[in-house]
Amino acid sequence: MIEFSDLISFSGLMGTLGTATIVILAGLGCLMTEHAGMMNIGLDGMMTASAFIAGIVSWLTGSWVYALLAGVGSGLLLGAFYSLMVVRLRSDEFVIGVTLNMFLYALSTFFYRNLPAAANGLHLEVGSKMMVPAIRLGGESGPAVSVSLLVPAALVLVALCQVWLYRTRQGFWLRASGEKPESLQSVGRSPVRMKTLASLLCGAFCGLSGVYLLNNTHGFTEGMSASRGYVAVACVIFGRSNPVLVTLAALFFGLVDTVGTRLQVAGVVNSTLTKTFPYVGTILMMIVLAIRNEIKKKARRSDLPAK
Amino acid sequence: MWLLVLVCVAASVLAGMLYALIPALMKVRLDISEVVTTILLNTVATTFCAYMANGPLQAPGRGSQTAPILKDLQFERFFRPSNLSTAVFIVAGMTLLVWYLMSRHVTGYEMRMTGQNSRFARFSGLKDKKLAVGGMLVSGAICGAVGMLEIFGWKYSYAETLSTDFYWDGMLVAMIMGYKPLGIVLMSFFFGILKAGAIKIQSSANIPSELIQVIQSIIIFFMAAEQGLIQRFRVWRARRHPQREEAIRA
């Protein structure tokens, strides 16, 4: 039987945070484009492609710095492609997102299968030296947990995004480019430029998320993103594109995911079935929050005539 | 036997409708984006069915597959090597029905109006929420029927994955052809040719079928950007030959 105290323990919380970080980073990217008035469904493909390129570079150079740079760089390139298609050529963002997923998944799988390293045992492994360094936490009172540096970095990035979006001029322009491009134009700023910036940021965050994904699974495998990009989109939508709320949503996803994994390890539930947990959990959470909002709205409405 | 097939059709259609009802109600009642809920529900359903095919419904000695359906229930095949079966008539019938509903019937007009401008539709007295739920139900019913044809038409048993790329392909085809039923049929044939070719190429020339997916996505990229590219080209030409452009216009 599963020990629930174990889940609340330090290592349990760190596991939750670790799983959530993938979604947090991708979510940060998605909310940038969401604020700029575009819905990017292509996060999943962007993550997979960046993870693949980061994996190849770390394998070739043996250095995590290059891998990180390559991952973020490829993310930036993909963001540039997305902005070219959606912002400049005005194609449907949804079509581009879905096709981007298909395209990048197929492309990375194709190259991965033809990789000389992958010929023996289809697994592009990344050694511990090639990974982003981890810090060890705890140890004195409980078991030590090593956490990749990218996890605290992601939390710092959340805070930075929150401040940048709501407290600076650039952030204000970015939000305006999505909500009312005309007003942005009337103060002499180009909405196209802000939208391009948002796509580039989205690509960079997805690249970072891909690098972390690679670190988390110690190597590249086909379909490694496991539609977490879509979960990130879900988190962004019902976190109303607010970085902190999106992070909370992602943490919830991570918690359900960890509970699922623990149940699976404990052998209570079938391993395939536990994979549905995070998705069902996310949907249920959306329903509960929406119903609560509805009730609040109704309460406010019934208050009005009394005044 | 025909009765049994009809029961199967009814069950699969009902299953599709019920599963489509969840995002539809969430959209109409709670205003939750249907884009996200449907994508998440996709993962839930495929994973759950994989679990069923691997666990409770797994046929002994068949890997992660269910037991094959009865021979009498399978749709007749025309030419042996091809997997084309009589199911194609049902698909043709459904296409005609959808075409009639969407382009020749009042309901289709009302649906399109609601989709384009739901506020305008509401003010002109249409029940936009009912139409939205109805649209979702019909789409769920069609998808349920397609899933059933997939099994009864040529696969004959449920393997771990059934439709992983079919739903994305279908959605992309519909979006690119601007939701016109007959255009969708033509484009689907094109995609079908690519897919069938991919399988043949993979087996004969050992070229991975992912390459076809790459080509397919590049085609879609260009089709999606078509309008934008044409416009860019016009602007560029006008800048290069201002006089000629004026001469053409005059």
PDB file of C-alpha atoms in Angstrom, chain A residues 83-273:
ATOM      1  CA  SER A  83       6.301  33.467 -36.308  1.00  0.00           C
ATOM      2  CA  LEU A  84       7.133  33.408 -40.017  1.00  0.00           C
ATOM      3  CA  MET A  85       4.164  31.177 -40.715  1.00  0.00           C
ATOM      4  CA  VAL A  86       1.628  32.664 -38.324  1.00  0.00           C
ATOM      5  CA  VAL A  87       2.604  36.311 -37.982  1.00  0.00           C
ATOM      6  CA  ARG A  88       4.114  37.113 -41.372  1.00  0.00           C
ATOM      7  CA  LEU A  89       2.220  34.757 -43.652  1.00  0.00           C
ATOM      8  CA  ARG A  90      -0.967  34.795 -41.574  1.00  0.00           C
ATOM      9  CA  SER A  91      -1.669  31.089 -41.718  1.00  0.00           C
ATOM     10  CA  ASP A  92      -4.017  29.463 -39.279  1.00  0.00           C
ATOM     11  CA  GLU A  93      -2.117  29.060 -36.006  1.00  0.00           C
ATOM     12  CA  PHE A  94      -3.926  25.865 -35.195  1.00  0.00           C
ATOM     13  CA  VAL A  95      -3.030  24.184 -38.492  1.00  0.00           C
ATOM     14  CA  ILE A  96       0.576  25.293 -38.114  1.00  0.00           C
ATOM     15  CA  GLY A  97       0.749  24.047 -34.532  1.00  0.00           C
ATOM     16  CA  VAL A  98      -0.652  20.621 -35.296  1.00  0.00           C
ATOM     17  CA  THR A  99       1.469  20.249 -38.421  1.00  0.00           C
ATOM     18  CA  LEU A 100       4.533  21.407 -36.517  1.00  0.00           C
ATOM     19  CA  ASN A 101       3.946  18.608 -34.011  1.00  0.00           C
ATOM     20  CA  MET A 102       3.597  16.031 -36.758  1.00  0.00           C
ATOM     21  CA  PHE A 103       6.547  17.392 -38.731  1.00  0.00           C
ATOM     22  CA  LEU A 104       8.993  17.617 -35.843  1.00  0.00           C
ATOM     23  CA  TYR A 105       7.977  14.292 -34.359  1.00  0.00           C
ATOM     24  CA  ALA A 106       8.456  12.549 -37.710  1.00  0.00           C
ATOM     25  CA  LEU A 107      11.713  14.358 -38.435  1.00  0.00           C
ATOM     26  CA  SER A 108      13.297  13.616 -35.063  1.00  0.00           C
ATOM     27  CA  THR A 109      12.161   9.993 -35.207  1.00  0.00           C
ATOM     28  CA  PHE A 110      13.563   9.667 -38.720  1.00  0.00           C
ATOM     29  CA  PHE A 111      16.985  11.031 -37.789  1.00  0.00           C
ATOM     30  CA  TYR A 112      16.992   9.178 -34.499  1.00  0.00           C
ATOM     31  CA  ARG A 113      16.439   5.824 -36.168  1.00  0.00           C
ATOM     32  CA  ASN A 114      19.217   6.519 -38.660  1.00  0.00           C
ATOM     33  CA  LEU A 115      21.658   7.563 -36.001  1.00  0.00           C
ATOM     34  CA  PRO A 116      24.789   5.396 -35.862  1.00  0.00           C
ATOM     35  CA  ALA A 117      24.720   5.544 -32.075  1.00  0.00           C
ATOM     36  CA  ALA A 118      21.146   4.397 -31.951  1.00  0.00           C
ATOM     37  CA  ALA A 119      21.809   1.367 -34.148  1.00  0.00           C
ATOM     38  CA  ASN A 120      22.694  -0.719 -31.152  1.00  0.00           C
ATOM     39  CA  GLY A 121      19.823  -0.376 -28.756  1.00  0.00           C
ATOM     40  CA  LEU A 122      17.452   2.400 -29.710  1.00  0.00           C
ATOM     41  CA  HIS A 123      18.336   4.753 -26.933  1.00  0.00           C
ATOM     42  CA  LEU A 124      20.348   7.917 -27.129  1.00  0.00           C
ATOM     43  CA  GLU A 125      21.732   8.043 -23.665  1.00  0.00           C
ATOM     44  CA  VAL A 126      23.097  11.104 -22.012  1.00  0.00           C
ATOM     45  CA  GLY A 127      25.734  10.497 -19.392  1.00  0.00           C
ATOM     46  CA  SER A 128      25.626  12.265 -16.065  1.00  0.00           C
ATOM     47  CA  LYS A 129      28.576  14.470 -16.991  1.00  0.00           C
ATOM     48  CA  MET A 130      26.714  15.782 -20.009  1.00  0.00           C
ATOM     49  CA  MET A 131      23.699  16.799 -17.975  1.00  0.00           C
ATOM     50  CA  VAL A 132      22.929  20.104 -16.436  1.00  0.00           C
ATOM     51  CA  PRO A 133      24.552  19.941 -12.998  1.00  0.00           C
ATOM     52  CA  ALA A 134      22.313  18.986 -10.137  1.00  0.00           C
ATOM     53  CA  ILE A 135      22.311  20.291  -6.628  1.00  0.00           C
ATOM     54  CA  ARG A 136      21.812  17.995  -3.692  1.00  0.00           C
ATOM     55  CA  LEU A 137      19.223  19.001  -1.178  1.00  0.00           C
ATOM     56  CA  GLY A 138      18.393  17.540   2.205  1.00  0.00           C
ATOM     57  CA  GLY A 139      20.538  14.648   3.355  1.00  0.00           C
ATOM     58  CA  GLU A 140      20.827  15.456   7.064  1.00  0.00           C
ATOM     59  CA  SER A 141      17.401  14.418   8.231  1.00  0.00           C
ATOM     60  CA  GLY A 142      16.013  12.585   5.232  1.00  0.00           C
ATOM     61  CA  PRO A 143      17.232  11.047   2.005  1.00  0.00           C
ATOM     62  CA  ALA A 144      19.215  13.385  -0.192  1.00  0.00           C
ATOM     63  CA  VAL A 145      17.529  14.421  -3.413  1.00  0.00           C
ATOM     64  CA  SER A 146      19.461  15.777  -6.338  1.00  0.00           C
ATOM     65  CA  VAL A 147      17.608  18.364  -8.317  1.00  0.00           C
ATOM     66  CA  SER A 148      18.671  19.631 -11.700  1.00  0.00           C
ATOM     67  CA  LEU A 149      19.669  23.279 -11.715  1.00  0.00           C
ATOM     68  CA  LEU A 150      16.977  23.838 -14.291  1.00  0.00           C
ATOM     69  CA  VAL A 151      14.269  23.358 -11.653  1.00  0.00           C
ATOM     70  CA  PRO A 152      15.130  26.426  -9.556  1.00  0.00           C
ATOM     71  CA  ALA A 153      15.943  28.224 -12.798  1.00  0.00           C
ATOM     72  CA  ALA A 154      12.405  27.548 -14.001  1.00  0.00           C
ATOM     73  CA  LEU A 155      10.945  29.021 -10.808  1.00  0.00           C
ATOM     74  CA  VAL A 156      13.114  32.115 -11.192  1.00  0.00           C
ATOM     75  CA  LEU A 157      11.956  32.402 -14.798  1.00  0.00           C
ATOM     76  CA  VAL A 158       8.327  32.264 -13.645  1.00  0.00           C
ATOM     77  CA  ALA A 159       8.928  35.218 -11.335  1.00  0.00           C
ATOM     78  CA  LEU A 160      10.783  37.086 -14.084  1.00  0.00           C
ATOM     79  CA  CYS A 161       7.967  36.488 -16.570  1.00  0.00           C
ATOM     80  CA  GLN A 162       5.372  37.656 -14.055  1.00  0.00           C
ATOM     81  CA  VAL A 163       7.243  40.900 -13.478  1.00  0.00           C
ATOM     82  CA  TRP A 164       8.093  41.393 -17.146  1.00  0.00           C
ATOM     83  CA  LEU A 165       4.549  40.843 -18.354  1.00  0.00           C
ATOM     84  CA  TYR A 166       2.705  42.937 -15.805  1.00  0.00           C
ATOM     85  CA  ARG A 167       5.241  45.497 -14.607  1.00  0.00           C
ATOM     86  CA  THR A 168       7.238  46.591 -17.639  1.00  0.00           C
ATOM     87  CA  ARG A 169       6.458  48.481 -20.804  1.00  0.00           C
ATOM     88  CA  GLN A 170       7.535  45.659 -23.104  1.00  0.00           C
ATOM     89  CA  GLY A 171       5.253  43.262 -21.266  1.00  0.00           C
ATOM     90  CA  PHE A 172       2.396  45.699 -21.597  1.00  0.00           C
ATOM     91  CA  TRP A 173       3.025  46.043 -25.322  1.00  0.00           C
ATOM     92  CA  LEU A 174       3.141  42.293 -25.681  1.00  0.00           C
ATOM     93  CA  ARG A 175      -0.233  41.913 -24.000  1.00  0.00           C
ATOM     94  CA  ALA A 176      -1.636  44.773 -26.059  1.00  0.00           C
ATOM     95  CA  SER A 177      -0.499  43.113 -29.285  1.00  0.00           C
ATOM     96  CA  GLY A 178      -2.840  40.269 -28.475  1.00  0.00           C
ATOM     97  CA  GLU A 179      -5.743  42.116 -26.949  1.00  0.00           C
ATOM     98  CA  LYS A 180      -5.931  45.168 -29.156  1.00  0.00           C
ATOM     99  CA  PRO A 181      -3.294  45.413 -31.887  1.00  0.00           C
ATOM    100  CA  GLU A 182      -4.844  48.660 -33.168  1.00  0.00           C
ATOM    101  CA  SER A 183      -4.180  50.479 -29.921  1.00  0.00           C
ATOM    102  CA  LEU A 184      -0.565  49.346 -29.977  1.00  0.00           C
ATOM    103  CA  GLN A 185      -0.243  50.650 -33.501  1.00  0.00           C
ATOM    104  CA  SER A 186      -1.724  53.978 -32.476  1.00  0.00           C
ATOM    105  CA  VAL A 187       1.114  54.552 -29.999  1.00  0.00           C
ATOM    106  CA  GLY A 188       3.628  53.792 -32.727  1.00  0.00           C
ATOM    107  CA  ARG A 189       4.572  50.247 -31.782  1.00  0.00           C
ATOM    108  CA  SER A 190       4.439  47.392 -34.204  1.00  0.00           C
ATOM    109  CA  PRO A 191       2.155  44.513 -33.138  1.00  0.00           C
ATOM    110  CA  VAL A 192       3.928  42.289 -35.659  1.00  0.00           C
ATOM    111  CA  ARG A 193       7.199  42.860 -33.868  1.00  0.00           C
ATOM    112  CA  MET A 194       5.709  42.049 -30.452  1.00  0.00           C
ATOM    113  CA  LYS A 195       4.075  38.916 -31.817  1.00  0.00           C
ATOM    114  CA  THR A 196       7.371  37.819 -33.330  1.00  0.00           C
ATOM    115  CA  LEU A 197       9.060  38.426 -29.992  1.00  0.00           C
ATOM    116  CA  ALA A 198       6.408  36.316 -28.267  1.00  0.00           C
ATOM    117  CA  SER A 199       6.933  33.446 -30.737  1.00  0.00           C
ATOM    118  CA  LEU A 200      10.692  33.601 -30.238  1.00  0.00           C
ATOM    119  CA  LEU A 201      10.283  33.549 -26.457  1.00  0.00           C
ATOM    120  CA  CYS A 202       7.900  30.643 -26.786  1.00  0.00           C
ATOM    121  CA  GLY A 203      10.452  28.760 -28.853  1.00  0.00           C
ATOM    122  CA  ALA A 204      13.232  29.469 -26.359  1.00  0.00           C
ATOM    123  CA  PHE A 205      11.146  28.268 -23.413  1.00  0.00           C
ATOM    124  CA  CYS A 206      10.123  25.158 -25.308  1.00  0.00           C
ATOM    125  CA  GLY A 207      13.792  24.526 -26.051  1.00  0.00           C
ATOM    126  CA  LEU A 208      14.609  24.839 -22.364  1.00  0.00           C
ATOM    127  CA  SER A 209      11.766  22.506 -21.551  1.00  0.00           C
ATOM    128  CA  GLY A 210      13.106  20.037 -24.092  1.00  0.00           C
ATOM    129  CA  VAL A 211      16.564  20.164 -22.523  1.00  0.00           C
ATOM    130  CA  TYR A 212      15.065  19.522 -19.106  1.00  0.00           C
ATOM    131  CA  LEU A 213      12.988  16.681 -20.539  1.00  0.00           C
ATOM    132  CA  LEU A 214      16.179  15.158 -21.879  1.00  0.00           C
ATOM    133  CA  ASN A 215      17.808  15.496 -18.447  1.00  0.00           C
ATOM    134  CA  ASN A 216      14.805  14.080 -16.669  1.00  0.00           C
ATOM    135  CA  THR A 217      14.660  10.922 -18.762  1.00  0.00           C
ATOM    136  CA  HIS A 218      18.471  10.595 -19.140  1.00  0.00           C
ATOM    137  CA  GLY A 219      18.266  10.325 -22.901  1.00  0.00           C
ATOM    138  CA  PHE A 220      16.144  10.661 -25.977  1.00  0.00           C
ATOM    139  CA  THR A 221      13.401   8.214 -26.832  1.00  0.00           C
ATOM    140  CA  GLU A 222      10.688   8.403 -29.452  1.00  0.00           C
ATOM    141  CA  GLY A 223       7.630  10.272 -28.305  1.00  0.00           C
ATOM    142  CA  MET A 224       9.326  11.248 -25.078  1.00  0.00           C
ATOM    143  CA  SER A 225       7.238  14.373 -24.586  1.00  0.00           C
ATOM    144  CA  ALA A 226       4.152  12.175 -23.976  1.00  0.00           C
ATOM    145  CA  SER A 227       1.800  15.016 -24.965  1.00  0.00           C
ATOM    146  CA  ARG A 228       3.002  17.135 -22.050  1.00  0.00           C
ATOM    147  CA  GLY A 229       3.009  20.041 -24.477  1.00  0.00           C
ATOM    148  CA  TYR A 230      -0.761  19.741 -24.644  1.00  0.00           C
ATOM    149  CA  VAL A 231      -0.962  19.618 -20.867  1.00  0.00           C
ATOM    150  CA  ALA A 232       1.028  22.857 -20.847  1.00  0.00           C
ATOM    151  CA  VAL A 233      -1.545  24.410 -23.179  1.00  0.00           C
ATOM    152  CA  ALA A 234      -4.312  23.247 -20.842  1.00  0.00           C
ATOM    153  CA  CYS A 235      -2.491  24.716 -17.843  1.00  0.00           C
ATOM    154  CA  VAL A 236      -2.047  28.022 -19.657  1.00  0.00           C
ATOM    155  CA  ILE A 237      -5.702  28.214 -20.586  1.00  0.00           C
ATOM    156  CA  PHE A 238      -7.074  27.653 -17.193  1.00  0.00           C
ATOM    157  CA  GLY A 239      -4.298  29.535 -15.453  1.00  0.00           C
ATOM    158  CA  ARG A 240      -5.620  32.412 -17.576  1.00  0.00           C
ATOM    159  CA  SER A 241      -2.098  32.975 -18.988  1.00  0.00           C
ATOM    160  CA  ASN A 242      -0.851  34.245 -15.645  1.00  0.00           C
ATOM    161  CA  PRO A 243       2.640  32.784 -15.029  1.00  0.00           C
ATOM    162  CA  VAL A 244       2.061  32.092 -11.332  1.00  0.00           C
ATOM    163  CA  LEU A 245      -1.354  30.496 -11.837  1.00  0.00           C
ATOM    164  CA  VAL A 246       0.010  28.438 -14.740  1.00  0.00           C
ATOM    165  CA  THR A 247       2.782  27.238 -12.444  1.00  0.00           C
ATOM    166  CA  LEU A 248       0.255  26.194  -9.804  1.00  0.00           C
ATOM    167  CA  ALA A 249      -1.690  24.273 -12.434  1.00  0.00           C
ATOM    168  CA  ALA A 250       1.493  22.592 -13.622  1.00  0.00           C
ATOM    169  CA  LEU A 251       2.352  21.663 -10.039  1.00  0.00           C
ATOM    170  CA  PHE A 252      -1.032  20.039  -9.687  1.00  0.00           C
ATOM    171  CA  PHE A 253      -0.339  18.051 -12.838  1.00  0.00           C
ATOM    172  CA  GLY A 254       3.028  17.027 -11.424  1.00  0.00           C
ATOM    173  CA  LEU A 255       1.403  15.950  -8.155  1.00  0.00           C
ATOM    174  CA  VAL A 256      -1.153  13.734  -9.888  1.00  0.00           C
ATOM    175  CA  ASP A 257       1.591  12.323 -12.086  1.00  0.00           C
ATOM    176  CA  THR A 258       3.715  11.493  -9.045  1.00  0.00           C
ATOM    177  CA  VAL A 259       0.763   9.896  -7.255  1.00  0.00           C
ATOM    178  CA  GLY A 260       0.141   7.814 -10.377  1.00  0.00           C
ATOM    179  CA  THR A 261       3.756   6.691 -10.553  1.00  0.00           C
ATOM    180  CA  ARG A 262       3.780   5.816  -6.851  1.00  0.00           C
ATOM    181  CA  LEU A 263       0.583   3.808  -7.165  1.00  0.00           C
ATOM    182  CA  GLN A 264       2.113   2.023 -10.108  1.00  0.00           C
ATOM    183  CA  VAL A 265       5.304   1.257  -8.207  1.00  0.00           C
ATOM    184  CA  ALA A 266       3.234   0.025  -5.281  1.00  0.00           C
ATOM    185  CA  GLY A 267       1.443  -2.240  -7.734  1.00  0.00           C
ATOM    186  CA  VAL A 268      -2.042  -1.029  -6.833  1.00  0.00           C
ATOM    187  CA  VAL A 269      -3.074   0.017 -10.310  1.00  0.00           C
ATOM    188  CA  ASN A 270      -2.064  -1.171 -13.769  1.00  0.00           C
ATOM    189  CA  SER A 271       0.800   0.841 -15.242  1.00  0.00           C
ATOM    190  CA  THR A 272      -1.034   1.733 -18.446  1.00  0.00           C
ATOM    191  CA  LEU A 273      -4.035   2.939 -16.533  1.00  0.00           C
TER     192      LEU A 273
END
